[in-house]
Amino acid sequence: MPKKTLGAGFRKREDGRYESRFVVKGKRYSVYADTLAECKEKDAQLREKIRKGLYIDNQNITFDQYYKEWKAARKGTVKGNTALNAESRYKNHIGPALGKRKVVEMEKREIVKLQKDLAKKQKPSTVNATIAQVKSMLNSAVADGILTKSPAAAVKPLKDEGEKASETYHRALTVEEQTLFAELLRPEWYYELILFMLCTGVRVGEAASITWKDVDYINNMIHISTTQSRTEEGKYTVGSPKSRTSDRDIPMNEAIKEVLKSQKNKLKMVHGNVVQINQNVFESFTGKRVYDATVNSAIKRTIGRMKENGLETEHFTAHALRDTFATRYIEQGGSPQVLKTILGHSSLAMTMDLYSHVLPNTKQQEMDNIKIAF
């Protein structure tokens, strides 16, 4: 039986990758890919660019020009928010510093300089995210055959010696704050939504995408299988959860059921005593999508009322509701392992890092419950 060929101009390299070589008007071109199908697709795209006069050869392509190719190659493979963050980092930091440089001429010292300049005004984790993006782009340039080695390969990330997440932005309300907050929240349209978040620990995007069919009264569960996020163009859409572990079921207790009952009654008043199973559980007062900003505005107004009632409260956003739920859960004897699944964390270490500050407060109570006979 004759050996199956890959096609004219295609070959499999020793490193396992595929390569296509061809000549146009005496000039040699090549593309590389991990699979034959991807290599053939890149081959066709390159030929079309050359035909239209749009191709920029490897020796002359700038970082700005390569960013457009890198961005296009990632389209559909990363979530909208991820793409938006990458666009922001490139537009505000990477492009102004490196955009006009030819990729083949870039040097390690330029990337180190960018890192040092950013470190003067940003925290290490933010700087590291930007440099990681530069590294990703240059690694892709190596894979595309533009470079033989990335000049950023030996650039080390900055050490982040700041406080742990549990000691910084992950702030939970005290019991006093929580009680007054819930009381003064009543005038807000998003009263039930915010209480729902406080009782379940869900994110705003998750709460905004829940429909009544996700509320499973038979199995006493709320199914979190979607979330609201933004596309690469900045538009809001409903899609898969933040991560695989974010797709989860949350058991309902009486407090959650009361909040849902109140919300259903509110919707019946608005929609004429009819609530559809595919209808969102929570919606804006105009019947449209719920956004983070409007929820945070309701929280901000409530904080103002708390201060008017004599309780000076540090500003917080909707994420504090998730932290408050987790803190009360642990304080009242809940298992960190179970909390991990309710919050949709990918690891127990993540849960412990965020909420370990609560555990010392429960040690005495738990020790008092241990009975050892002797």
mmCIF file of C-alpha atoms in Angstrom:
data_model
loop_
_atom_site.group_PDB
_atom_site.id
_atom_site.type_symbol
_atom_site.label_atom_id
_atom_site.label_comp_id
_atom_site.label_asym_id
_atom_site.label_seq_id
_atom_site.Cartn_x
_atom_site.Cartn_y
_atom_site.Cartn_z
ATOM 1 C CA MET A 1 0.000 0.000 0.000
ATOM 2 C CA PRO A 2 1.568 3.356 -1.004
ATOM 3 C CA LYS A 3 2.632 5.668 1.806
ATOM 4 C CA LYS A 4 0.207 8.505 2.412
ATOM 5 C CA THR A 5 1.773 11.870 1.637
ATOM 6 C CA LEU A 6 1.127 15.064 3.612
ATOM 7 C CA GLY A 7 0.729 17.129 0.472
ATOM 8 C CA ALA A 8 3.076 19.081 -1.743
ATOM 9 C CA GLY A 9 5.340 21.342 0.297
ATOM 10 C CA PHE A 10 4.319 19.916 3.689
ATOM 11 C CA ARG A 11 6.566 17.934 6.003
ATOM 12 C CA LYS A 12 6.719 16.727 9.573
ATOM 13 C CA ARG A 13 9.757 18.017 11.436
ATOM 14 C CA GLU A 14 11.891 16.125 13.922
ATOM 15 C CA ASP A 15 10.354 18.092 16.793
ATOM 16 C CA GLY A 16 6.909 16.714 15.850
ATOM 17 C CA ARG A 17 5.577 19.953 14.387
ATOM 18 C CA TYR A 18 4.460 20.436 10.777
ATOM 19 C CA GLU A 19 5.987 22.816 8.264
ATOM 20 C CA SER A 20 4.906 24.139 4.877
ATOM 21 C CA ARG A 21 7.362 25.640 2.389
ATOM 22 C CA PHE A 22 6.571 27.346 -0.879
ATOM 23 C CA VAL A 23 8.004 29.928 -3.273
ATOM 24 C CA VAL A 24 6.234 32.946 -4.763
ATOM 25 C CA LYS A 25 8.032 35.066 -7.385
ATOM 26 C CA GLY A 26 11.373 33.666 -6.351
ATOM 27 C CA LYS A 27 10.848 34.354 -2.638
ATOM 28 C CA ARG A 28 10.665 31.502 -0.143
ATOM 29 C CA TYR A 29 8.008 31.322 2.562
ATOM 30 C CA SER A 30 7.279 28.860 5.375
ATOM 31 C CA VAL A 31 4.731 28.329 8.149
ATOM 32 C CA TYR A 32 4.717 26.074 11.219
ATOM 33 C CA ALA A 33 1.990 24.460 13.303
ATOM 34 C CA ASP A 34 1.390 21.671 15.811
ATOM 35 C CA THR A 35 -1.055 19.796 13.552
ATOM 36 C CA LEU A 36 -1.226 19.183 9.822
ATOM 37 C CA ALA A 37 -4.712 20.707 9.600
ATOM 38 C CA GLU A 38 -3.534 23.887 11.345
ATOM 39 C CA CYS A 39 -0.456 24.026 9.124
ATOM 40 C CA LYS A 40 -2.591 23.788 5.972
ATOM 41 C CA GLU A 41 -4.872 26.525 7.278
ATOM 42 C CA LYS A 42 -1.907 28.803 7.994
ATOM 43 C CA ASP A 43 -0.481 27.977 4.568
ATOM 44 C CA ALA A 44 -3.722 29.054 2.886
ATOM 45 C CA GLN A 45 -3.945 32.237 4.960
ATOM 46 C CA LEU A 46 -0.360 33.211 4.160
ATOM 47 C CA ARG A 47 -0.833 32.590 0.437
ATOM 48 C CA GLU A 48 -3.951 34.777 0.486
ATOM 49 C CA LYS A 49 -2.105 37.594 2.274
ATOM 50 C CA ILE A 50 0.706 37.434 -0.278
ATOM 51 C CA ARG A 51 -1.814 37.475 -3.137
ATOM 52 C CA LYS A 52 -3.482 40.605 -1.709
ATOM 53 C CA GLY A 53 -0.152 42.286 -0.953
ATOM 54 C CA LEU A 54 -0.862 42.308 2.796
ATOM 55 C CA TYR A 55 1.972 40.051 3.931
ATOM 56 C CA ILE A 56 4.785 41.530 6.011
ATOM 57 C CA ASP A 57 7.863 39.314 5.982
ATOM 58 C CA ASN A 58 9.410 38.044 9.190
ATOM 59 C CA GLN A 59 12.379 40.401 9.004
ATOM 60 C CA ASN A 60 10.221 43.533 8.905
ATOM 61 C CA ILE A 61 7.160 42.800 11.029
ATOM 62 C CA THR A 62 6.832 45.117 14.028
ATOM 63 C CA PHE A 63 5.495 44.191 17.449
ATOM 64 C CA ASP A 64 2.340 46.244 16.732
ATOM 65 C CA GLN A 65 1.766 44.319 13.506
ATOM 66 C CA TYR A 66 2.493 40.976 15.133
ATOM 67 C CA TYR A 67 0.097 41.792 18.001
ATOM 68 C CA LYS A 68 -2.747 41.966 15.490
ATOM 69 C CA GLU A 69 -1.850 38.483 14.222
ATOM 70 C CA TRP A 70 -1.447 37.131 17.771
ATOM 71 C CA LYS A 71 -4.791 38.626 18.779
ATOM 72 C CA ALA A 72 -6.543 37.164 15.720
ATOM 73 C CA ALA A 73 -5.082 33.705 16.394
ATOM 74 C CA ARG A 74 -6.469 33.746 19.948
ATOM 75 C CA LYS A 75 -9.958 34.832 18.918
ATOM 76 C CA GLY A 76 -12.498 32.258 20.055
ATOM 77 C CA THR A 77 -9.985 30.438 22.270
ATOM 78 C CA VAL A 78 -10.067 32.789 25.261
ATOM 79 C CA LYS A 79 -12.955 34.360 27.171
ATOM 80 C CA GLY A 80 -14.044 37.888 26.377
ATOM 81 C CA ASN A 81 -12.766 39.390 29.630
ATOM 82 C CA THR A 82 -9.368 37.774 29.058
ATOM 83 C CA ALA A 83 -9.173 39.279 25.565
ATOM 84 C CA LEU A 84 -10.271 42.690 26.881
ATOM 85 C CA ASN A 85 -7.576 42.631 29.578
ATOM 86 C CA ALA A 86 -4.947 41.674 26.999
ATOM 87 C CA GLU A 87 -6.077 44.536 24.755
ATOM 88 C CA SER A 88 -5.877 46.989 27.649
ATOM 89 C CA ARG A 89 -2.376 45.865 28.654
ATOM 90 C CA TYR A 90 -1.125 46.136 25.082
ATOM 91 C CA LYS A 91 -2.736 49.502 24.383
ATOM 92 C CA ASN A 92 -1.647 51.130 27.655
ATOM 93 C CA HIS A 93 1.758 49.576 28.353
ATOM 94 C CA ILE A 94 3.215 47.152 25.819
ATOM 95 C CA GLY A 95 2.426 48.942 22.583
ATOM 96 C CA PRO A 96 3.753 52.386 23.605
ATOM 97 C CA ALA A 97 7.059 50.825 24.741
ATOM 98 C CA LEU A 98 7.665 48.083 22.167
ATOM 99 C CA GLY A 99 5.112 48.445 19.370
ATOM 100 C CA LYS A 100 7.339 50.104 16.760
ATOM 101 C CA ARG A 101 10.225 47.680 17.251
ATOM 102 C CA LYS A 102 10.848 44.938 14.705
ATOM 103 C CA VAL A 103 10.234 41.596 16.380
ATOM 104 C CA VAL A 104 13.533 40.126 15.104
ATOM 105 C CA GLU A 105 15.481 43.020 16.606
ATOM 106 C CA MET A 106 13.976 42.974 20.102
ATOM 107 C CA GLU A 107 16.345 42.402 23.010
ATOM 108 C CA LYS A 108 16.012 41.225 26.577
ATOM 109 C CA ARG A 109 17.108 44.575 28.001
ATOM 110 C CA GLU A 110 14.117 46.309 26.396
ATOM 111 C CA ILE A 111 11.713 43.972 28.156
ATOM 112 C CA VAL A 112 13.571 44.364 31.456
ATOM 113 C CA LYS A 113 13.340 48.154 31.066
ATOM 114 C CA LEU A 114 9.573 47.895 30.480
ATOM 115 C CA GLN A 115 9.309 45.748 33.602
ATOM 116 C CA LYS A 116 11.261 48.268 35.707
ATOM 117 C CA ASP A 117 9.290 51.245 34.381
ATOM 118 C CA LEU A 118 5.960 49.547 35.166
ATOM 119 C CA ALA A 119 7.182 48.530 38.636
ATOM 120 C CA LYS A 120 7.496 52.221 39.562
ATOM 121 C CA LYS A 121 3.729 52.695 39.322
ATOM 122 C CA GLN A 122 2.115 49.249 39.519
ATOM 123 C CA LYS A 123 2.066 46.376 41.984
ATOM 124 C CA PRO A 124 4.184 43.305 41.139
ATOM 125 C CA SER A 125 1.237 41.074 40.206
ATOM 126 C CA THR A 126 0.027 43.636 37.648
ATOM 127 C CA VAL A 127 3.509 44.059 36.169
ATOM 128 C CA ASN A 128 3.946 40.287 35.984
ATOM 129 C CA ALA A 129 0.692 39.925 34.036
ATOM 130 C CA THR A 130 1.926 42.442 31.447
ATOM 131 C CA ILE A 131 5.346 40.798 31.072
ATOM 132 C CA ALA A 132 3.659 37.392 30.835
ATOM 133 C CA GLN A 133 1.711 38.710 27.856
ATOM 134 C CA VAL A 134 4.925 39.916 26.197
ATOM 135 C CA LYS A 135 6.411 36.465 26.771
ATOM 136 C CA SER A 136 3.356 34.772 25.293
ATOM 137 C CA MET A 137 3.585 36.902 22.161
ATOM 138 C CA LEU A 138 7.294 36.236 21.714
ATOM 139 C CA ASN A 139 6.820 32.511 22.304
ATOM 140 C CA SER A 140 4.231 32.585 19.519
ATOM 141 C CA ALA A 141 6.730 34.403 17.319
ATOM 142 C CA VAL A 142 9.145 31.524 17.908
ATOM 143 C CA ALA A 143 6.419 29.011 17.011
ATOM 144 C CA ASP A 144 5.678 30.997 13.835
ATOM 145 C CA GLY A 145 9.325 30.875 12.789
ATOM 146 C CA ILE A 146 9.925 34.614 13.171
ATOM 147 C CA LEU A 147 12.375 34.093 16.038
ATOM 148 C CA THR A 148 14.621 31.186 16.937
ATOM 149 C CA LYS A 149 14.576 32.118 20.629
ATOM 150 C CA SER A 150 12.468 34.482 22.720
ATOM 151 C CA PRO A 151 14.426 37.461 24.127
ATOM 152 C CA ALA A 152 12.069 37.393 27.122
ATOM 153 C CA ALA A 153 12.800 33.776 28.059
ATOM 154 C CA ALA A 154 15.223 34.681 30.855
ATOM 155 C CA VAL A 155 13.221 37.631 32.253
ATOM 156 C CA LYS A 156 12.126 36.632 35.750
ATOM 157 C CA PRO A 157 8.818 37.775 37.292
ATOM 158 C CA LEU A 158 8.926 40.302 40.120
ATOM 159 C CA LYS A 159 8.649 38.970 43.636
ATOM 160 C CA ASP A 160 5.312 39.837 45.170
ATOM 161 C CA GLU A 161 5.967 40.396 48.858
ATOM 162 C CA GLY A 162 2.688 42.148 49.504
ATOM 163 C CA GLU A 163 -0.080 40.997 51.790
ATOM 164 C CA LYS A 164 -2.052 37.861 51.108
ATOM 165 C CA ALA A 165 -5.412 38.220 49.423
ATOM 166 C CA SER A 166 -7.120 37.418 52.741
ATOM 167 C CA GLU A 167 -5.478 40.521 54.250
ATOM 168 C CA THR A 168 -6.286 42.970 51.468
ATOM 169 C CA TYR A 169 -9.230 43.296 49.100
ATOM 170 C CA HIS A 170 -11.022 40.180 50.360
ATOM 171 C CA ARG A 171 -12.943 41.948 53.087
ATOM 172 C CA ALA A 172 -16.018 40.538 54.778
ATOM 173 C CA LEU A 173 -18.639 42.593 56.581
ATOM 174 C CA THR A 174 -18.787 42.292 60.330
ATOM 175 C CA VAL A 175 -21.993 40.863 61.781
ATOM 176 C CA GLU A 176 -23.018 44.388 62.848
ATOM 177 C CA GLU A 177 -22.374 45.768 59.353
ATOM 178 C CA GLN A 178 -24.163 42.852 57.715
ATOM 179 C CA THR A 179 -27.283 43.256 59.857
ATOM 180 C CA LEU A 180 -27.615 47.005 59.313
ATOM 181 C CA PHE A 181 -26.733 46.674 55.629
ATOM 182 C CA ALA A 182 -29.531 44.125 55.051
ATOM 183 C CA GLU A 183 -32.015 46.349 56.905
ATOM 184 C CA LEU A 184 -31.155 49.540 54.995
ATOM 185 C CA LEU A 185 -30.965 47.727 51.654
ATOM 186 C CA ARG A 186 -34.772 47.282 51.481
ATOM 187 C CA PRO A 187 -35.554 50.379 49.350
ATOM 188 C CA GLU A 188 -33.305 49.100 46.547
ATOM 189 C CA TRP A 189 -34.675 47.283 43.496
ATOM 190 C CA TYR A 190 -31.801 44.819 43.807
ATOM 191 C CA TYR A 191 -32.657 43.973 47.422
ATOM 192 C CA GLU A 192 -33.391 40.298 46.696
ATOM 193 C CA LEU A 193 -30.461 39.907 44.300
ATOM 194 C CA ILE A 194 -27.974 41.255 46.826
ATOM 195 C CA LEU A 195 -29.413 39.124 49.635
ATOM 196 C CA PHE A 196 -29.240 36.105 47.316
ATOM 197 C CA MET A 197 -25.529 36.763 46.764
ATOM 198 C CA LEU A 198 -25.044 37.182 50.494
ATOM 199 C CA CYS A 199 -26.779 33.843 51.164
ATOM 200 C CA THR A 200 -25.036 31.828 48.428
ATOM 201 C CA GLY A 201 -21.646 33.401 47.733
ATOM 202 C CA VAL A 202 -22.308 33.560 43.980
ATOM 203 C CA ARG A 203 -20.690 36.180 41.762
ATOM 204 C CA VAL A 204 -22.725 38.985 40.182
ATOM 205 C CA GLY A 205 -22.363 37.458 36.714
ATOM 206 C CA GLU A 206 -23.615 34.095 37.975
ATOM 207 C CA ALA A 207 -26.616 35.593 39.760
ATOM 208 C CA ALA A 208 -27.449 37.701 36.695
ATOM 209 C CA SER A 209 -27.610 34.642 34.413
ATOM 210 C CA ILE A 210 -29.699 32.311 36.629
ATOM 211 C CA THR A 211 -33.129 31.455 35.224
ATOM 212 C CA TRP A 212 -36.069 29.886 37.076
ATOM 213 C CA LYS A 213 -35.317 26.522 35.480
ATOM 214 C CA ASP A 214 -31.976 26.604 37.370
ATOM 215 C CA VAL A 215 -33.894 26.718 40.658
ATOM 216 C CA ASP A 216 -34.468 23.024 41.373
ATOM 217 C CA TYR A 217 -37.019 22.707 44.179
ATOM 218 C CA ILE A 218 -37.252 18.919 43.720
ATOM 219 C CA ASN A 219 -33.573 18.355 44.539
ATOM 220 C CA ASN A 220 -33.339 21.512 46.666
ATOM 221 C CA MET A 221 -30.505 22.880 44.526
ATOM 222 C CA ILE A 222 -29.574 25.936 42.507
ATOM 223 C CA HIS A 223 -27.694 24.947 39.364
ATOM 224 C CA ILE A 224 -24.897 27.354 38.447
ATOM 225 C CA SER A 225 -24.067 26.459 34.853
ATOM 226 C CA THR A 226 -23.731 29.855 33.170
ATOM 227 C CA THR A 227 -22.357 33.287 33.918
ATOM 228 C CA GLN A 228 -22.612 36.747 32.441
ATOM 229 C CA SER A 229 -19.391 38.077 30.959
ATOM 230 C CA ARG A 230 -18.133 40.424 28.275
ATOM 231 C CA THR A 231 -17.083 39.590 24.741
ATOM 232 C CA GLU A 232 -13.877 40.816 23.099
ATOM 233 C CA GLU A 233 -15.893 43.783 21.830
ATOM 234 C CA GLY A 234 -16.988 44.647 25.381
ATOM 235 C CA LYS A 235 -20.606 43.513 24.965
ATOM 236 C CA TYR A 236 -22.297 41.455 27.664
ATOM 237 C CA THR A 237 -23.242 37.864 26.957
ATOM 238 C CA VAL A 238 -24.192 34.703 28.853
ATOM 239 C CA GLY A 239 -21.821 31.761 28.500
ATOM 240 C CA SER A 240 -19.945 29.053 30.346
ATOM 241 C CA PRO A 241 -18.797 29.674 33.941
ATOM 242 C CA LYS A 242 -15.465 31.195 34.908
ATOM 243 C CA SER A 243 -13.839 27.742 35.191
ATOM 244 C CA ARG A 244 -14.778 24.056 35.171
ATOM 245 C CA THR A 245 -15.278 24.032 38.949
ATOM 246 C CA SER A 246 -17.530 27.093 38.715
ATOM 247 C CA ASP A 247 -20.158 24.823 37.129
ATOM 248 C CA ARG A 248 -21.736 23.630 40.378
ATOM 249 C CA ASP A 249 -24.869 23.017 42.464
ATOM 250 C CA ILE A 250 -25.611 25.044 45.587
ATOM 251 C CA PRO A 251 -27.987 23.548 48.191
ATOM 252 C CA MET A 252 -30.887 25.789 49.203
ATOM 253 C CA ASN A 253 -31.713 26.631 52.819
ATOM 254 C CA GLU A 254 -34.781 28.447 54.137
ATOM 255 C CA ALA A 255 -33.186 31.893 53.845
ATOM 256 C CA ILE A 256 -32.448 31.340 50.150
ATOM 257 C CA LYS A 257 -35.978 30.077 49.533
ATOM 258 C CA GLU A 258 -37.453 33.154 51.216
ATOM 259 C CA VAL A 259 -35.354 35.463 49.039
ATOM 260 C CA LEU A 260 -36.444 33.604 45.885
ATOM 261 C CA LYS A 261 -40.082 33.693 46.984
ATOM 262 C CA SER A 262 -39.885 37.453 47.493
ATOM 263 C CA GLN A 263 -38.219 37.906 44.100
ATOM 264 C CA LYS A 264 -40.855 35.820 42.316
ATOM 265 C CA ASN A 265 -43.647 37.885 43.913
ATOM 266 C CA LYS A 266 -41.923 41.067 42.754
ATOM 267 C CA LEU A 267 -41.676 39.774 39.173
ATOM 268 C CA LYS A 268 -45.331 38.712 39.206
ATOM 269 C CA MET A 269 -46.320 42.241 40.146
ATOM 270 C CA VAL A 270 -44.254 43.602 37.255
ATOM 271 C CA HIS A 271 -45.156 41.007 34.610
ATOM 272 C CA GLY A 272 -48.804 40.459 35.421
ATOM 273 C CA ASN A 273 -48.666 37.426 37.682
ATOM 274 C CA VAL A 274 -46.725 35.415 35.079
ATOM 275 C CA VAL A 275 -43.168 34.149 35.527
ATOM 276 C CA GLN A 276 -41.683 32.065 32.697
ATOM 277 C CA ILE A 277 -39.351 29.140 33.452
ATOM 278 C CA ASN A 278 -36.707 30.520 31.058
ATOM 279 C CA GLN A 279 -36.987 34.012 32.536
ATOM 280 C CA ASN A 280 -34.057 35.416 34.495
ATOM 281 C CA VAL A 281 -34.573 35.253 38.241
ATOM 282 C CA PHE A 282 -33.047 38.719 38.604
ATOM 283 C CA GLU A 283 -33.445 41.608 36.184
ATOM 284 C CA SER A 284 -33.126 45.382 36.142
ATOM 285 C CA PHE A 285 -36.130 47.571 36.969
ATOM 286 C CA THR A 286 -36.594 48.017 33.200
ATOM 287 C CA GLY A 287 -36.709 44.247 32.718
ATOM 288 C CA LYS A 288 -33.253 44.075 31.161
ATOM 289 C CA ARG A 289 -29.902 42.530 32.043
ATOM 290 C CA VAL A 290 -28.298 43.125 35.457
ATOM 291 C CA TYR A 291 -24.832 44.716 35.405
ATOM 292 C CA ASP A 292 -22.083 44.836 38.045
ATOM 293 C CA ALA A 293 -22.082 48.637 38.024
ATOM 294 C CA THR A 294 -25.787 48.965 38.858
ATOM 295 C CA VAL A 295 -25.495 46.430 41.685
ATOM 296 C CA ASN A 296 -22.485 48.281 43.085
ATOM 297 C CA SER A 297 -24.401 51.563 42.847
ATOM 298 C CA ALA A 298 -27.160 50.081 45.012
ATOM 299 C CA ILE A 299 -24.542 48.933 47.515
ATOM 300 C CA LYS A 300 -22.935 52.397 47.522
ATOM 301 C CA ARG A 301 -26.272 54.082 48.258
ATOM 302 C CA THR A 302 -26.893 51.648 51.112
ATOM 303 C CA ILE A 303 -23.452 52.363 52.584
ATOM 304 C CA GLY A 304 -24.436 56.028 52.550
ATOM 305 C CA ARG A 305 -27.572 55.220 54.561
ATOM 306 C CA MET A 306 -25.484 53.177 57.003
ATOM 307 C CA LYS A 307 -23.291 56.212 57.647
ATOM 308 C CA GLU A 308 -26.376 58.387 58.113
ATOM 309 C CA ASN A 309 -27.451 55.904 60.782
ATOM 310 C CA GLY A 310 -24.188 56.319 62.665
ATOM 311 C CA LEU A 311 -22.189 53.313 61.417
ATOM 312 C CA GLU A 312 -19.051 54.425 59.603
ATOM 313 C CA THR A 313 -18.354 51.663 57.090
ATOM 314 C CA GLU A 314 -15.400 51.260 54.773
ATOM 315 C CA HIS A 315 -16.429 51.185 51.118
ATOM 316 C CA PHE A 316 -17.023 47.727 49.642
ATOM 317 C CA THR A 317 -18.355 46.258 46.402
ATOM 318 C CA ALA A 318 -20.444 43.229 45.446
ATOM 319 C CA HIS A 319 -17.458 40.908 45.859
ATOM 320 C CA ALA A 320 -17.568 41.566 49.606
ATOM 321 C CA LEU A 321 -20.905 39.714 49.694
ATOM 322 C CA ARG A 322 -19.126 36.556 48.507
ATOM 323 C CA ASP A 323 -16.435 37.055 51.137
ATOM 324 C CA THR A 324 -19.039 37.705 53.835
ATOM 325 C CA PHE A 325 -20.889 34.497 52.975
ATOM 326 C CA ALA A 326 -17.637 32.495 53.129
ATOM 327 C CA THR A 327 -16.620 34.100 56.433
ATOM 328 C CA ARG A 328 -19.987 33.416 58.120
ATOM 329 C CA TYR A 329 -19.882 29.851 56.722
ATOM 330 C CA ILE A 330 -16.553 29.104 58.399
ATOM 331 C CA GLU A 331 -17.399 31.023 61.581
ATOM 332 C CA GLN A 332 -20.519 28.899 62.003
ATOM 333 C CA GLY A 333 -18.630 25.611 61.693
ATOM 334 C CA GLY A 334 -18.793 24.952 57.959
ATOM 335 C CA SER A 335 -16.138 22.759 56.353
ATOM 336 C CA PRO A 336 -13.568 24.550 54.138
ATOM 337 C CA GLN A 337 -13.702 21.569 51.779
ATOM 338 C CA VAL A 338 -17.462 21.945 51.299
ATOM 339 C CA LEU A 339 -17.105 25.732 51.067
ATOM 340 C CA LYS A 340 -14.648 25.193 48.206
ATOM 341 C CA THR A 341 -17.316 23.403 46.161
ATOM 342 C CA ILE A 342 -20.030 25.955 46.976
ATOM 343 C CA LEU A 343 -17.817 28.857 45.900
ATOM 344 C CA GLY A 344 -16.590 26.984 42.823
ATOM 345 C CA HIS A 345 -12.900 27.304 43.712
ATOM 346 C CA SER A 346 -10.487 25.085 41.788
ATOM 347 C CA SER A 347 -8.502 24.077 44.860
ATOM 348 C CA LEU A 348 -8.791 23.922 48.631
ATOM 349 C CA ALA A 349 -5.559 25.937 48.827
ATOM 350 C CA MET A 350 -7.330 28.870 47.153
ATOM 351 C CA THR A 351 -10.150 28.749 49.691
ATOM 352 C CA MET A 352 -7.772 28.463 52.633
ATOM 353 C CA ASP A 353 -5.575 31.302 51.407
ATOM 354 C CA LEU A 354 -8.555 33.646 51.165
ATOM 355 C CA TYR A 355 -10.354 32.722 54.367
ATOM 356 C CA SER A 356 -7.733 31.232 56.692
ATOM 357 C CA HIS A 357 -7.936 34.421 58.793
ATOM 358 C CA VAL A 358 -11.346 33.241 60.017
ATOM 359 C CA LEU A 359 -10.168 29.859 61.320
ATOM 360 C CA PRO A 360 -8.390 31.102 64.479
ATOM 361 C CA ASN A 361 -11.723 32.509 65.683
ATOM 362 C CA THR A 362 -13.299 29.052 65.544
ATOM 363 C CA LYS A 363 -10.475 27.057 67.143
ATOM 364 C CA GLN A 364 -11.602 27.463 70.757
ATOM 365 C CA GLN A 365 -15.182 26.461 69.967
ATOM 366 C CA GLU A 366 -14.044 23.418 68.003
ATOM 367 C CA MET A 367 -11.606 22.376 70.738
ATOM 368 C CA ASP A 368 -14.391 22.630 73.295
ATOM 369 C CA ASN A 369 -16.423 20.193 71.186
ATOM 370 C CA ILE A 370 -13.676 17.545 71.233
ATOM 371 C CA LYS A 371 -14.305 14.927 73.928
ATOM 372 C CA ILE A 372 -11.452 12.509 74.661
ATOM 373 C CA ALA A 373 -12.033 9.867 77.326
ATOM 374 C CA PHE A 374 -9.216 8.959 79.733
#
